[in-house]
Amino acid sequence: MHSTSDNILSAVRIEKGFPGTKALDKVDFQLRRGEVHALLGENGAGKSTLIKCLTGAYRRDSGSILLDGVEVDPRDTFDAQRLGIGTVYQEVNLLPNLTVAENLFLGRQPRRFGMIDTRAMNRMARELLAEYELDLDVTGDLASYSVAIQQVVAIARAVDLSGKVLILDEPTASLDAHEVAMLFRIVRRLKARGLGIIFITHFLEQVYEISDRITVLRNGQLVGTRETADLDRRDLITMMIGRELADEIHTHHASAGEGRLRYRFRNYGRRGHIEPFDLDVRAGEVVGIAGLLGSGRTETAEVLFGAHRADSGTAEIDGRAVDLPSPRAAIRRKFGFCPEDRKTAGIVGDLSVRENIVLALQARRGWTRPISRTEQNRLADHYIRALDIRTADREKPIKLLSGGNQQKAILARWLATEPEFLILDEPTRGIDVGAHAEIVKLIESLRERGLSLIVISSEIEELVAYSTRVVVLRDRAHVAELDGERITAHNIVEAIAAANEGGRRDGDR
Amino acid sequence: MKQKYLPLTATILIFVLSYALCVMQFPNMLSTRVIGNLLTDNAFLGIAAVGMTFVILSGGIDLSVGAVIAFTGVFLAVVLEQGGLHPLVAFALALAITTAFGALMGAIIHYLEMPAFIVTLAGMFLARGMAFVLSIDSVPIKHPFYATLKGFYYKLPGGGRITLIGGLMLLVFAVGIMIAHRTRFGTNVYALGGGAATAQLMGVPVARTTIGIYALSGLLAGLSGIVFSLYTSAGYSLAAVGVELDAITAVVIGGTLLTGGSGFVAGTLVGILIQGLIQTYITFDGTLSSWWTKILIGLLLFAFILLQKGIIRLSRVERQHA
């Protein structure tokens, strides 16, 4: 190894496998003293697996970890903490019902004659927090403070306990711009003290603001480590999404302007979820939604469907104002929504294919008007045939089907309600290539039948293939819209990467 | 005022107000005799409730308390009448048994990841059953040492007496308060109630703390059993049925959250006193059926649960607007 002296932490050829997958494949990672090192990658890239191997939460299969040049083998997170590696998670892992001082010194309270010396503990807590520019009542319950303050208390505790390496796992996800600025001041101060800081986030703005170097993982493999100053946004996104961005031909047939304008959302949004956006959807149109993880894609879908009620703006269907306070209301307006995580939010695993297919239709009709068994069988058989769902028979529990066939069954569920507005969140994630092509074909045919579709996908080529329009999201705001010939993979990546137009999270708020 | 003191303040206020109302109707109730009796009559319940406070603060529950009190009483009676042991030795034996019993339940709850409700329910049947095995009759205790112990009291001005057992209860509360607020064990109990998974991540020795909590509850249930046998001078396996529920009631009226993590040992004392006060009032009145105690306590309990819900909702709203 070269120059171990300024590396405070080195991970060498870390491997970790889970049944069926290789979560980390010989990943190298170096953290210098006094640097902020951003660790980036899309969902399932291996970021959290790497962190868990470093902190002992997982046992790695092979590879070595050097801390200050000495090989270490943390057995669990306490062990890692004793060695000097502290972690702060997005969900503050402190106890809301204890005071700030108790949280800071839990398990190591100063004692006199066997009793806790509360006064000394509170004084130490105030002194410790003064280093973080916090002057607050340390005898108050932690729950009475904002998440940002709790986050700083968690950092103070972690640094006080470990003191060499600080891992921040999405610490800014629920903070506003002002709070992020405060957090970054603290991070810079710790950096000046010589700590090595690993920063995980999906806000690229913040990566450029705070980090010195960037390491990108993809599918459990190291893509590379770069100096932040030398890596432009476009190259970074290419590293993360990982495609050779050939400008392929845009293959769709209909242009955006053909169908009748049906759905009109104005200034629609929800605080803390998605910035207000305008969206028009025509009949026979597929609006693709592109953006990195955490850019607000799913949040957009949930607000449109009423799963999270919009707190600003208006919705119109065919020129009439409508209210969409809940999924039930949306379903009554002939909306459908296939969520991203079909295992937890989509299928009901123990019910049969037939029952899963009729679920949404029955929900819309209400329990007083049951669908007859004959009708259920007819519907199930129809969609099993129409969508080519591969199942031995319609009574098979759906959990026994493959991912692609489950996805088709959920599509069938919504098609059975004869929706006019269908939202698909990552319809092709985790399914095999054959099923993938069929679902893309299905989206095409639904569009031809005059449905309005919103499709969210991280597969940019896929969006290019079927979208008549693409909306690009960044940092929980709609930042660009592409249509017609402008829908190319190249343009989408450019739009995701574009630094300074609109929607800056920490700019104008 | 900090929000966590709100339920405790409400409890103290209710106690003071209702005591004032009682005194307005029966001026005799304002005497050291009544206060002395209030302490003596509720001593065994108060001691058990201190243990219950720790259990509930940690997010658990201990249903075995009443049965353990009965078992201790029968055990003492049988040992003293047949064995010829000195009562102090018998006390030590009883406390050792009940502490070990509590520790065992704590260990099962922690290591087998069983709900406290089920484990202590089993413990309740087991302890009650063991009491029956020892004796099915009410066994009187005639040992002279008992008379000696009952002779100890501190005379208050005005004729009231702080008896040995009443004083013991106050001492147990004092020690309980120190343990809850001034020891690492106490903070760990609150930590468990705040969230066991987080507490574990923060380095709280969850196994040791859980076992300690139920061992403490067992120890205090045993002590409560000793006090009960001193109070009644007998051991009976059907005694103290439902005392665990009275103890839980005192804890909740005392302002401790049933979900754990928030509350005060001192509040439980006030909870005990409120229950005792209602009973005393009914005795003074003489015409009311004793069931009115249960009805009033039921209403009070319900009001406190509503108050707790209200506070939780209020703090959530406040945080959203913060």
PDB file of N, CA and C in Angstrom, chain A residues 205-261:
ATOM      1  N   GLU A 205     -25.793  18.464  -4.695  1.00  0.00           N
ATOM      2  CA  GLU A 205     -25.394  19.825  -4.335  1.00  0.00           C
ATOM      3  C   GLU A 205     -24.508  19.795  -3.091  1.00  0.00           C
ATOM      4  N   GLN A 206     -24.981  19.010  -2.117  1.00  0.00           N
ATOM      5  CA  GLN A 206     -24.274  18.965  -0.832  1.00  0.00           C
ATOM      6  C   GLN A 206     -22.930  18.277  -0.982  1.00  0.00           C
ATOM      7  N   VAL A 207     -22.886  17.270  -1.857  1.00  0.00           N
ATOM      8  CA  VAL A 207     -21.616  16.591  -2.091  1.00  0.00           C
ATOM      9  C   VAL A 207     -20.578  17.598  -2.576  1.00  0.00           C
ATOM     10  N   TYR A 208     -20.991  18.451  -3.524  1.00  0.00           N
ATOM     11  CA  TYR A 208     -20.039  19.427  -4.066  1.00  0.00           C
ATOM     12  C   TYR A 208     -19.718  20.509  -3.055  1.00  0.00           C
ATOM     13  N   GLU A 209     -20.649  20.771  -2.175  1.00  0.00           N
ATOM     14  CA  GLU A 209     -20.411  21.831  -1.205  1.00  0.00           C
ATOM     15  C   GLU A 209     -19.420  21.405  -0.128  1.00  0.00           C
ATOM     16  N   ILE A 210     -19.484  20.164   0.301  1.00  0.00           N
ATOM     17  CA  ILE A 210     -18.760  19.806   1.521  1.00  0.00           C
ATOM     18  C   ILE A 210     -17.619  18.826   1.292  1.00  0.00           C
ATOM     19  N   SER A 211     -17.675  18.008   0.240  1.00  0.00           N
ATOM     20  CA  SER A 211     -16.734  16.897   0.207  1.00  0.00           C
ATOM     21  C   SER A 211     -15.432  17.265  -0.501  1.00  0.00           C
ATOM     22  N   ASP A 212     -14.357  16.557  -0.111  1.00  0.00           N
ATOM     23  CA  ASP A 212     -13.055  16.723  -0.756  1.00  0.00           C
ATOM     24  C   ASP A 212     -12.861  15.665  -1.827  1.00  0.00           C
ATOM     25  N   ARG A 213     -13.334  14.463  -1.529  1.00  0.00           N
ATOM     26  CA  ARG A 213     -13.217  13.391  -2.514  1.00  0.00           C
ATOM     27  C   ARG A 213     -14.531  12.632  -2.595  1.00  0.00           C
ATOM     28  N   ILE A 214     -14.700  11.926  -3.699  1.00  0.00           N
ATOM     29  CA  ILE A 214     -15.931  11.173  -3.934  1.00  0.00           C
ATOM     30  C   ILE A 214     -15.565   9.747  -4.315  1.00  0.00           C
ATOM     31  N   THR A 215     -16.218   8.789  -3.685  1.00  0.00           N
ATOM     32  CA  THR A 215     -16.091   7.401  -4.118  1.00  0.00           C
ATOM     33  C   THR A 215     -17.470   6.937  -4.570  1.00  0.00           C
ATOM     34  N   VAL A 216     -17.509   6.321  -5.753  1.00  0.00           N
ATOM     35  CA  VAL A 216     -18.786   5.850  -6.284  1.00  0.00           C
ATOM     36  C   VAL A 216     -18.783   4.330  -6.334  1.00  0.00           C
ATOM     37  N   LEU A 217     -19.848   3.749  -5.817  1.00  0.00           N
ATOM     38  CA  LEU A 217     -20.044   2.301  -5.916  1.00  0.00           C
ATOM     39  C   LEU A 217     -21.203   2.032  -6.866  1.00  0.00           C
ATOM     40  N   ARG A 218     -21.141   0.879  -7.522  1.00  0.00           N
ATOM     41  CA  ARG A 218     -22.269   0.491  -8.371  1.00  0.00           C
ATOM     42  C   ARG A 218     -22.339  -1.032  -8.387  1.00  0.00           C
ATOM     43  N   ASN A 219     -23.483  -1.567  -8.103  1.00  0.00           N
ATOM     44  CA  ASN A 219     -23.683  -3.021  -8.084  1.00  0.00           C
ATOM     45  C   ASN A 219     -22.617  -3.734  -7.267  1.00  0.00           C
ATOM     46  N   GLY A 220     -22.255  -3.163  -6.137  1.00  0.00           N
ATOM     47  CA  GLY A 220     -21.303  -3.819  -5.256  1.00  0.00           C
ATOM     48  C   GLY A 220     -19.855  -3.699  -5.693  1.00  0.00           C
ATOM     49  N   GLN A 221     -19.620  -2.915  -6.726  1.00  0.00           N
ATOM     50  CA  GLN A 221     -18.238  -2.770  -7.161  1.00  0.00           C
ATOM     51  C   GLN A 221     -17.795  -1.317  -7.078  1.00  0.00           C
ATOM     52  N   LEU A 222     -16.485  -1.143  -6.913  1.00  0.00           N
ATOM     53  CA  LEU A 222     -15.940   0.206  -6.870  1.00  0.00           C
ATOM     54  C   LEU A 222     -15.869   0.758  -8.287  1.00  0.00           C
ATOM     55  N   VAL A 223     -16.517   1.898  -8.526  1.00  0.00           N
ATOM     56  CA  VAL A 223     -16.392   2.527  -9.844  1.00  0.00           C
ATOM     57  C   VAL A 223     -15.164   3.410  -9.852  1.00  0.00           C
ATOM     58  N   GLY A 224     -14.942   4.114  -8.750  1.00  0.00           N
ATOM     59  CA  GLY A 224     -13.731   4.914  -8.677  1.00  0.00           C
ATOM     60  C   GLY A 224     -13.779   5.927  -7.573  1.00  0.00           C
ATOM     61  N   THR A 225     -12.591   6.463  -7.240  1.00  0.00           N
ATOM     62  CA  THR A 225     -12.491   7.534  -6.260  1.00  0.00           C
ATOM     63  C   THR A 225     -11.853   8.729  -6.966  1.00  0.00           C
ATOM     64  N   ARG A 226     -12.485   9.909  -6.807  1.00  0.00           N
ATOM     65  CA  ARG A 226     -11.980  11.101  -7.513  1.00  0.00           C
ATOM     66  C   ARG A 226     -11.920  12.281  -6.557  1.00  0.00           C
ATOM     67  N   GLU A 227     -11.059  13.234  -6.882  1.00  0.00           N
ATOM     68  CA  GLU A 227     -11.088  14.512  -6.173  1.00  0.00           C
ATOM     69  C   GLU A 227     -12.364  15.228  -6.605  1.00  0.00           C
ATOM     70  N   THR A 228     -13.108  15.773  -5.666  1.00  0.00           N
ATOM     71  CA  THR A 228     -14.370  16.426  -6.013  1.00  0.00           C
ATOM     72  C   THR A 228     -14.144  17.571  -6.991  1.00  0.00           C
ATOM     73  N   ALA A 229     -13.072  18.297  -6.792  1.00  0.00           N
ATOM     74  CA  ALA A 229     -12.826  19.473  -7.629  1.00  0.00           C
ATOM     75  C   ALA A 229     -12.598  19.089  -9.089  1.00  0.00           C
ATOM     76  N   ASP A 230     -12.127  17.850  -9.323  1.00  0.00           N
ATOM     77  CA  ASP A 230     -11.798  17.453 -10.697  1.00  0.00           C
ATOM     78  C   ASP A 230     -12.917  16.682 -11.377  1.00  0.00           C
ATOM     79  N   LEU A 231     -14.039  16.513 -10.678  1.00  0.00           N
ATOM     80  CA  LEU A 231     -15.081  15.652 -11.242  1.00  0.00           C
ATOM     81  C   LEU A 231     -16.314  16.494 -11.519  1.00  0.00           C
ATOM     82  N   ASP A 232     -16.679  16.645 -12.791  1.00  0.00           N
ATOM     83  CA  ASP A 232     -17.873  17.460 -13.003  1.00  0.00           C
ATOM     84  C   ASP A 232     -19.118  16.599 -12.847  1.00  0.00           C
ATOM     85  N   ARG A 233     -20.220  17.285 -12.690  1.00  0.00           N
ATOM     86  CA  ARG A 233     -21.483  16.667 -12.331  1.00  0.00           C
ATOM     87  C   ARG A 233     -21.912  15.589 -13.329  1.00  0.00           C
ATOM     88  N   ARG A 234     -21.671  15.892 -14.606  1.00  0.00           N
ATOM     89  CA  ARG A 234     -22.097  14.944 -15.638  1.00  0.00           C
ATOM     90  C   ARG A 234     -21.320  13.633 -15.522  1.00  0.00           C
ATOM     91  N   ASP A 235     -20.005  13.769 -15.308  1.00  0.00           N
ATOM     92  CA  ASP A 235     -19.196  12.557 -15.173  1.00  0.00           C
ATOM     93  C   ASP A 235     -19.586  11.777 -13.924  1.00  0.00           C
ATOM     94  N   LEU A 236     -19.904  12.528 -12.878  1.00  0.00           N
ATOM     95  CA  LEU A 236     -20.303  11.866 -11.632  1.00  0.00           C
ATOM     96  C   LEU A 236     -21.573  11.042 -11.850  1.00  0.00           C
ATOM     97  N   ILE A 237     -22.548  11.645 -12.527  1.00  0.00           N
ATOM     98  CA  ILE A 237     -23.808  10.929 -12.746  1.00  0.00           C
ATOM     99  C   ILE A 237     -23.586   9.734 -13.662  1.00  0.00           C
ATOM    100  N   THR A 238     -22.699   9.913 -14.639  1.00  0.00           N
ATOM    101  CA  THR A 238     -22.383   8.782 -15.504  1.00  0.00           C
ATOM    102  C   THR A 238     -21.765   7.655 -14.686  1.00  0.00           C
ATOM    103  N   MET A 239     -20.893   8.032 -13.721  1.00  0.00           N
ATOM    104  CA  MET A 239     -20.308   7.004 -12.851  1.00  0.00           C
ATOM    105  C   MET A 239     -21.391   6.291 -12.046  1.00  0.00           C
ATOM    106  N   MET A 240     -22.377   7.073 -11.595  1.00  0.00           N
ATOM    107  CA  MET A 240     -23.389   6.479 -10.725  1.00  0.00           C
ATOM    108  C   MET A 240     -24.391   5.623 -11.484  1.00  0.00           C
ATOM    109  N   ILE A 241     -24.887   6.148 -12.600  1.00  0.00           N
ATOM    110  CA  ILE A 241     -25.894   5.411 -13.357  1.00  0.00           C
ATOM    111  C   ILE A 241     -25.219   4.351 -14.211  1.00  0.00           C
ATOM    112  N   GLY A 242     -24.013   4.667 -14.615  1.00  0.00           N
ATOM    113  CA  GLY A 242     -23.187   3.636 -15.199  1.00  0.00           C
ATOM    114  C   GLY A 242     -23.595   3.168 -16.566  1.00  0.00           C
ATOM    115  N   ARG A 243     -23.890   4.081 -17.479  1.00  0.00           N
ATOM    116  CA  ARG A 243     -24.164   3.629 -18.840  1.00  0.00           C
ATOM    117  C   ARG A 243     -23.216   4.378 -19.769  1.00  0.00           C
ATOM    118  N   GLU A 244     -22.877   3.707 -20.822  1.00  0.00           N
ATOM    119  CA  GLU A 244     -22.207   4.449 -21.885  1.00  0.00           C
ATOM    120  C   GLU A 244     -23.320   5.203 -22.579  1.00  0.00           C
ATOM    121  N   LEU A 245     -23.269   6.515 -22.482  1.00  0.00           N
ATOM    122  CA  LEU A 245     -24.437   7.270 -22.910  1.00  0.00           C
ATOM    123  C   LEU A 245     -24.434   7.539 -24.405  1.00  0.00           C
ATOM    124  N   ALA A 246     -24.635   6.500 -25.160  1.00  0.00           N
ATOM    125  CA  ALA A 246     -24.783   6.679 -26.601  1.00  0.00           C
ATOM    126  C   ALA A 246     -26.111   7.395 -26.848  1.00  0.00           C
ATOM    127  N   ASP A 247     -26.115   8.310 -27.786  1.00  0.00           N
ATOM    128  CA  ASP A 247     -27.360   9.033 -28.074  1.00  0.00           C
ATOM    129  C   ASP A 247     -28.200   8.215 -29.035  1.00  0.00           C
ATOM    130  N   GLU A 248     -29.011   7.327 -28.460  1.00  0.00           N
ATOM    131  CA  GLU A 248     -29.785   6.485 -29.363  1.00  0.00           C
ATOM    132  C   GLU A 248     -30.992   7.258 -29.907  1.00  0.00           C
ATOM    133  N   ILE A 249     -31.558   6.674 -30.909  1.00  0.00           N
ATOM    134  CA  ILE A 249     -32.688   7.328 -31.547  1.00  0.00           C
ATOM    135  C   ILE A 249     -33.900   7.253 -30.611  1.00  0.00           C
ATOM    136  N   HIS A 250     -34.644   8.313 -30.568  1.00  0.00           N
ATOM    137  CA  HIS A 250     -35.868   8.332 -29.777  1.00  0.00           C
ATOM    138  C   HIS A 250     -36.945   7.629 -30.585  1.00  0.00           C
ATOM    139  N   THR A 251     -37.475   6.541 -30.045  1.00  0.00           N
ATOM    140  CA  THR A 251     -38.248   5.627 -30.886  1.00  0.00           C
ATOM    141  C   THR A 251     -39.760   5.739 -30.795  1.00  0.00           C
ATOM    142  N   HIS A 252     -40.282   6.646 -30.019  1.00  0.00           N
ATOM    143  CA  HIS A 252     -41.736   6.595 -29.878  1.00  0.00           C
ATOM    144  C   HIS A 252     -42.445   7.205 -31.094  1.00  0.00           C
ATOM    145  N   HIS A 253     -43.722   6.891 -31.164  1.00  0.00           N
ATOM    146  CA  HIS A 253     -44.456   7.207 -32.392  1.00  0.00           C
ATOM    147  C   HIS A 253     -45.320   8.438 -32.254  1.00  0.00           C
ATOM    148  N   ALA A 254     -45.967   8.579 -31.101  1.00  0.00           N
ATOM    149  CA  ALA A 254     -46.859   9.723 -30.959  1.00  0.00           C
ATOM    150  C   ALA A 254     -46.097  10.886 -30.355  1.00  0.00           C
ATOM    151  N   SER A 255     -46.436  12.066 -30.714  1.00  0.00           N
ATOM    152  CA  SER A 255     -45.812  13.212 -30.080  1.00  0.00           C
ATOM    153  C   SER A 255     -46.757  13.709 -28.998  1.00  0.00           C
ATOM    154  N   ALA A 256     -46.221  14.555 -28.137  1.00  0.00           N
ATOM    155  CA  ALA A 256     -46.942  14.921 -26.926  1.00  0.00           C
ATOM    156  C   ALA A 256     -48.226  15.693 -27.208  1.00  0.00           C
ATOM    157  N   GLY A 257     -48.274  16.397 -28.312  1.00  0.00           N
ATOM    158  CA  GLY A 257     -49.382  17.317 -28.516  1.00  0.00           C
ATOM    159  C   GLY A 257     -50.669  16.716 -29.050  1.00  0.00           C
ATOM    160  N   GLU A 258     -50.695  15.397 -29.297  1.00  0.00           N
ATOM    161  CA  GLU A 258     -51.830  14.845 -30.034  1.00  0.00           C
ATOM    162  C   GLU A 258     -53.115  14.706 -29.235  1.00  0.00           C
ATOM    163  N   GLY A 259     -52.989  14.069 -28.078  1.00  0.00           N
ATOM    164  CA  GLY A 259     -54.198  13.727 -27.324  1.00  0.00           C
ATOM    165  C   GLY A 259     -54.817  14.957 -26.683  1.00  0.00           C
ATOM    166  N   ARG A 260     -56.025  14.739 -26.176  1.00  0.00           N
ATOM    167  CA  ARG A 260     -56.772  15.788 -25.501  1.00  0.00           C
ATOM    168  C   ARG A 260     -56.168  15.964 -24.105  1.00  0.00           C
ATOM    169  N   LEU A 261     -56.021  17.221 -23.670  1.00  0.00           N
ATOM    170  CA  LEU A 261     -55.484  17.504 -22.339  1.00  0.00           C
ATOM    171  C   LEU A 261     -56.515  17.086 -21.297  1.00  0.00           C
TER     172      LEU A 261
END
